[in-house]
mmCIF file of C-alpha atoms in Angstrom:
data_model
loop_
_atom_site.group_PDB
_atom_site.id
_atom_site.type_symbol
_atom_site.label_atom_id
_atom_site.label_comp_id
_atom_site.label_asym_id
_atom_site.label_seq_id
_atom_site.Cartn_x
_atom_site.Cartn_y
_atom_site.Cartn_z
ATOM 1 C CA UNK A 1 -17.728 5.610 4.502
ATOM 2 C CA UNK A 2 -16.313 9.061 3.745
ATOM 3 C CA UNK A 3 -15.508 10.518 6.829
ATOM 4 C CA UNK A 4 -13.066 7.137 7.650
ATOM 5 C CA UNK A 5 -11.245 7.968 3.965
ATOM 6 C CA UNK A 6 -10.449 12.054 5.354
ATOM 7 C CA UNK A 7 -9.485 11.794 9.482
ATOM 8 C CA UNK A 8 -7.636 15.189 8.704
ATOM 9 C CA UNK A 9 -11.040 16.715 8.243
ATOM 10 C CA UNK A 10 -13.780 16.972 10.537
ATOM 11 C CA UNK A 11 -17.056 15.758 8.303
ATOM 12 C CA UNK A 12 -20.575 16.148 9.215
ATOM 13 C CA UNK A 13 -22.495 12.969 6.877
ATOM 14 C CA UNK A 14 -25.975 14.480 6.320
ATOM 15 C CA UNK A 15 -26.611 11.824 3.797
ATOM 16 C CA UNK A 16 -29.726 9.909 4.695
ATOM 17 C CA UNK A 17 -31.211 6.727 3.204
ATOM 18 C CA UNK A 18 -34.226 7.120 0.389
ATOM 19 C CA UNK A 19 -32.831 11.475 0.784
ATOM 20 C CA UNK A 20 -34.103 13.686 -2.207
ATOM 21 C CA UNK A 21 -33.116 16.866 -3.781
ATOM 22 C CA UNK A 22 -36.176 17.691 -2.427
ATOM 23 C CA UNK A 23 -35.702 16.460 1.296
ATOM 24 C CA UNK A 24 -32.443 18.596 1.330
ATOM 25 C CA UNK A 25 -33.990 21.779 0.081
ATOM 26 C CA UNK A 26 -36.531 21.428 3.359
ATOM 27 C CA UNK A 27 -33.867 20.568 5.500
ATOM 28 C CA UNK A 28 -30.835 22.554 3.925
ATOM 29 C CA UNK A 29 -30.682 24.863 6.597
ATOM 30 C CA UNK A 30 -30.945 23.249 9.676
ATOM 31 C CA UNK A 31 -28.553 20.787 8.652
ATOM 32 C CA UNK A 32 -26.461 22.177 7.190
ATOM 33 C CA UNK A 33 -26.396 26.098 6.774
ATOM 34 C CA UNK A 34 -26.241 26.297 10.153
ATOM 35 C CA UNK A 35 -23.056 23.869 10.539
ATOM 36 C CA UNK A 36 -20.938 26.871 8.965
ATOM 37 C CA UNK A 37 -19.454 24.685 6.945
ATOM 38 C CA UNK A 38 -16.143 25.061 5.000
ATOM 39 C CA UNK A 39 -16.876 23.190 2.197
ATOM 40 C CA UNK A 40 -19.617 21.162 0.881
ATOM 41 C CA UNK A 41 -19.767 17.738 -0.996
ATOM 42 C CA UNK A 42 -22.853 17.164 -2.661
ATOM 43 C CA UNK A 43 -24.293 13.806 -4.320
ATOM 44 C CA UNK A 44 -28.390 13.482 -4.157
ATOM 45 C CA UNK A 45 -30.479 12.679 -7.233
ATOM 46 C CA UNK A 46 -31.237 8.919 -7.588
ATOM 47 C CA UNK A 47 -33.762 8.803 -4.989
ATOM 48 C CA UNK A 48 -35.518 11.555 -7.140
ATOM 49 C CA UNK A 49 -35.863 9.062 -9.771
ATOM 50 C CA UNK A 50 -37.846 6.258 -7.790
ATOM 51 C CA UNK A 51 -40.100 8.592 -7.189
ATOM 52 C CA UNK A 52 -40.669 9.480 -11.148
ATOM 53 C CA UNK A 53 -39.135 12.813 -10.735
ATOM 54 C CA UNK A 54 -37.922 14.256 -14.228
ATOM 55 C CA UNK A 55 -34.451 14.655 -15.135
ATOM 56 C CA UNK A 56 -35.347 18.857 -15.173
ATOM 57 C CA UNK A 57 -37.197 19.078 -12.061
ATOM 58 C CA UNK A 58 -34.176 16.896 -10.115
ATOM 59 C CA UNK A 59 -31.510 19.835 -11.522
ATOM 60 C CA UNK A 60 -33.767 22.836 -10.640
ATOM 61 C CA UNK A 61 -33.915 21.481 -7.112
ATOM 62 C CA UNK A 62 -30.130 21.260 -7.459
ATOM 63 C CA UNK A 63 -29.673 24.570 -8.789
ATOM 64 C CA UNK A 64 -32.130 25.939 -5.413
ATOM 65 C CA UNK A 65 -29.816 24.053 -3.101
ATOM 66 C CA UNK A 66 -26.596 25.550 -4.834
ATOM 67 C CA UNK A 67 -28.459 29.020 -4.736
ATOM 68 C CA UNK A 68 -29.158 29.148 -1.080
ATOM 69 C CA UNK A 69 -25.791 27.627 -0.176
ATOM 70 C CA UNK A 70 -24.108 30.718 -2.113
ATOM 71 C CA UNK A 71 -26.591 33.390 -0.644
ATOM 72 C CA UNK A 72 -25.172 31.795 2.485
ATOM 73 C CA UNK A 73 -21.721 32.078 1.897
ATOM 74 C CA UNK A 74 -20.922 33.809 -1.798
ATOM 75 C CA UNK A 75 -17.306 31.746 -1.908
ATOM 76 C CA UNK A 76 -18.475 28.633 -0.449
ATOM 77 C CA UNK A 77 -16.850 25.714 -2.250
ATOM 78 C CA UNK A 78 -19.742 23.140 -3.052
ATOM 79 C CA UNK A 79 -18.159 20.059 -5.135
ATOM 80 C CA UNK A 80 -21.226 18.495 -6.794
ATOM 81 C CA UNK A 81 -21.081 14.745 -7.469
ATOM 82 C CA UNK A 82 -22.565 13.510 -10.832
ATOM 83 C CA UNK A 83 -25.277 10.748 -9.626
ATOM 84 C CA UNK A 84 -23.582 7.155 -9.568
ATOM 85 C CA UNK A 85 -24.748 5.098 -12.281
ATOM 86 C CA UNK A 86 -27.592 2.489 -11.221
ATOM 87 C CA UNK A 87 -29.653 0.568 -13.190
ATOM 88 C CA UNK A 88 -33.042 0.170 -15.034
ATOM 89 C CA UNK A 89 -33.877 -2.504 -12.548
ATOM 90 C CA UNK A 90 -33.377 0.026 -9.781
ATOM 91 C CA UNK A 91 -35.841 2.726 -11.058
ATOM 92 C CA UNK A 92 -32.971 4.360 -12.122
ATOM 93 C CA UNK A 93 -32.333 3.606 -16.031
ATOM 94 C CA UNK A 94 -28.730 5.199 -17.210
ATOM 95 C CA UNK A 95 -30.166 7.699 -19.734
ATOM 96 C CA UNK A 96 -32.069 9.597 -17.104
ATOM 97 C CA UNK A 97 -29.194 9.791 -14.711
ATOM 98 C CA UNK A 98 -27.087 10.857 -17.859
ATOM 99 C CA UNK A 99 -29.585 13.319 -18.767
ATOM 100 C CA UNK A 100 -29.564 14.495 -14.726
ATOM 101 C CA UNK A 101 -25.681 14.540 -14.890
ATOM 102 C CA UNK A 102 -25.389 16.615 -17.864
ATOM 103 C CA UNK A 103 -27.871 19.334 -16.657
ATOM 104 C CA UNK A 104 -25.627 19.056 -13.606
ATOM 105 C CA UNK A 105 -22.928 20.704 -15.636
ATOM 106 C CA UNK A 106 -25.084 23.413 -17.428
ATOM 107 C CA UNK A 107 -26.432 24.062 -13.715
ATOM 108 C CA UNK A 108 -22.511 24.615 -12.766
ATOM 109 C CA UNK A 109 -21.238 26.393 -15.639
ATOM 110 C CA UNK A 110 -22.953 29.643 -14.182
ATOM 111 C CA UNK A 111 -21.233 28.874 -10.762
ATOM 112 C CA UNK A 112 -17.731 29.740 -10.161
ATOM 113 C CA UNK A 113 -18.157 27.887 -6.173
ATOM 114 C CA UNK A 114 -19.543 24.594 -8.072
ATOM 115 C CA UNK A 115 -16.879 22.178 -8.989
ATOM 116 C CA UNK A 116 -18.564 19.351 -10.901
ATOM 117 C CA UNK A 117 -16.846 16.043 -9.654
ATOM 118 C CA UNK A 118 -17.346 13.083 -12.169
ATOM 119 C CA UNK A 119 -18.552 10.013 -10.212
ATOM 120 C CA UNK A 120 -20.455 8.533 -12.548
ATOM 121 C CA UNK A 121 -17.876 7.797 -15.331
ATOM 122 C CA UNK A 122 -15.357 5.671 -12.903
ATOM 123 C CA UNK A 123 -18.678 3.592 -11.588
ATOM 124 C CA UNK A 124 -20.128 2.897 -15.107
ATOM 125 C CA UNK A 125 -19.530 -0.638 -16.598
ATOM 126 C CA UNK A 126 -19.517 -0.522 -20.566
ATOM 127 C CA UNK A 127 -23.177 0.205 -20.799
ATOM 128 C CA UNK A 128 -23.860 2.728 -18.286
ATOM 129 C CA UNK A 129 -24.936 1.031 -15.369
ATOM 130 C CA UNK A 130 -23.240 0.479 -12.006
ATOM 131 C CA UNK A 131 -20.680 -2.062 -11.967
ATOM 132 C CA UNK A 132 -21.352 -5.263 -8.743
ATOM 133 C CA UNK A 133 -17.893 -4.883 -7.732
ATOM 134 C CA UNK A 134 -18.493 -1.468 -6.423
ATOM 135 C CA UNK A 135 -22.155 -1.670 -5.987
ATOM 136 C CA UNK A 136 -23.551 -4.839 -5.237
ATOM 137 C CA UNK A 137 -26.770 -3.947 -5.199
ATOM 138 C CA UNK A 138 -26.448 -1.595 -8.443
ATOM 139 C CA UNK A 139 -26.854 1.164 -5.526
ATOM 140 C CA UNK A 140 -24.998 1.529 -3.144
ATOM 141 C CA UNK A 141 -21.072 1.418 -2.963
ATOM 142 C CA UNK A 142 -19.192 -1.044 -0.750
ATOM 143 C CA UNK A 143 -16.168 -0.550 0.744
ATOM 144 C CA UNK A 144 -14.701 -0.791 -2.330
ATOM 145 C CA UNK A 145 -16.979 1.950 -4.547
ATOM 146 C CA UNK A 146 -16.323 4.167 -1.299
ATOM 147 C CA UNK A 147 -12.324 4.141 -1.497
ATOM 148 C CA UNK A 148 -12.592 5.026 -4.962
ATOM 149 C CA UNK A 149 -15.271 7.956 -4.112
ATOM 150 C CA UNK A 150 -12.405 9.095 -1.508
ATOM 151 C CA UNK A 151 -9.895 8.857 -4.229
ATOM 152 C CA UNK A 152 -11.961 11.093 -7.214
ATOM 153 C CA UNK A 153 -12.683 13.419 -4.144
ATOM 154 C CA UNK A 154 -9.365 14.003 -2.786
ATOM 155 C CA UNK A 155 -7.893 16.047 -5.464
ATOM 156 C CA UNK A 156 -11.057 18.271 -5.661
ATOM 157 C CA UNK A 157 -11.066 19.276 -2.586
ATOM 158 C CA UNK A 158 -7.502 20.410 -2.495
ATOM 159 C CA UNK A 159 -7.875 23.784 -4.450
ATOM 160 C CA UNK A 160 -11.376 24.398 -2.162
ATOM 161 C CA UNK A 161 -8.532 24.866 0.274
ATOM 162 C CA UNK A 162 -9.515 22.140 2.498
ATOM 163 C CA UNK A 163 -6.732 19.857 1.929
ATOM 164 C CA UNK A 164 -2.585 20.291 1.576
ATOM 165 C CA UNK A 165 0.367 18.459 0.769
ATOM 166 C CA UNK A 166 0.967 17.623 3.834
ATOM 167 C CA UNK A 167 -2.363 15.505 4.282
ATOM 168 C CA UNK A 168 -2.293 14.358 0.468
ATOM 169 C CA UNK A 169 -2.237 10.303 0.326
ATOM 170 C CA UNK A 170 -2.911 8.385 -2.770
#
């Protein structure tokens, strides 16, 4: 995972299987307000769509988390993942999650703390969906989709302050 790809940061996973912009609103304080953390990676969305939630209702849920991280902490860098591409035979058909990515970046725009990280476009095969090699079961990356994750994340978290030269590796 992740925290494996970063030693020189201490990293506090609050990813949770079948998690939902909706779980993390209930739960955003206790676990993770309340970590005082310096920085925060954030990647939730597909579950949403299992569930039949609409593109709009997944990104106003994002736009509450983003909100109550920056009454928490007005300068808190938040890097927000696009949602990995999946596929139709997930529940997760690539126009929603293209439609979810995109109001991802109007949701940002109005956020100077929100970095928009693109993890969908190094994860999509020619039509969208999530390539085996990195997901083999078009959901969830292997070891493989995660050292690429650890890759597009390293250089955004450099300007949040979080990493320097000194720990920079390919």
């Amino acid at each position: 995972g992740l925290p494996a790809a970063f030693p020189e940061l201490r990293i506090a996973n609050r990813g949770s299987s079948g998690d939902t912009t909706r779980g993390v609103l209930l739960r955003l304080h206790e676990d993770g307000i309340a970590l005082q953390p310096r920085a925060v990676v954030l990647l939730i969305g597909t579950n949403d769509l299992e569930e039949n939630a609409a593109p709009e209702v997944i990104a106003s849920n994002v736009a509450l988390i983003l909100d109550a991280l920056h009454a928490h902490r007005a300068d808190l860098p938040v890097l927000l993942c696009r949602v990995f591409p999946s596929s139709a035979a997930m529940r997760r058909p690539r126009d929603q999650i293209r439609r979810i990515n995109a109001l991802y970046d109007e949701v940002a725009r109005t956020r100077p703390q929100v970095t928009v990280v693109d993890t969908w476009s190094p994860f999509a095969d020619a039509q969208g969906d999530a390539r085996r090699e990195q997901f083999p079961d078009l959901l969830h990356p292997n070891a493989l989709g995660y050292a690429q994750w650890a890759r597009i994340l390293r250089p955004a978290l450099r300007p949040a302050g979080l990493l320097t030269d000194a720990s920079a590796r390919p």
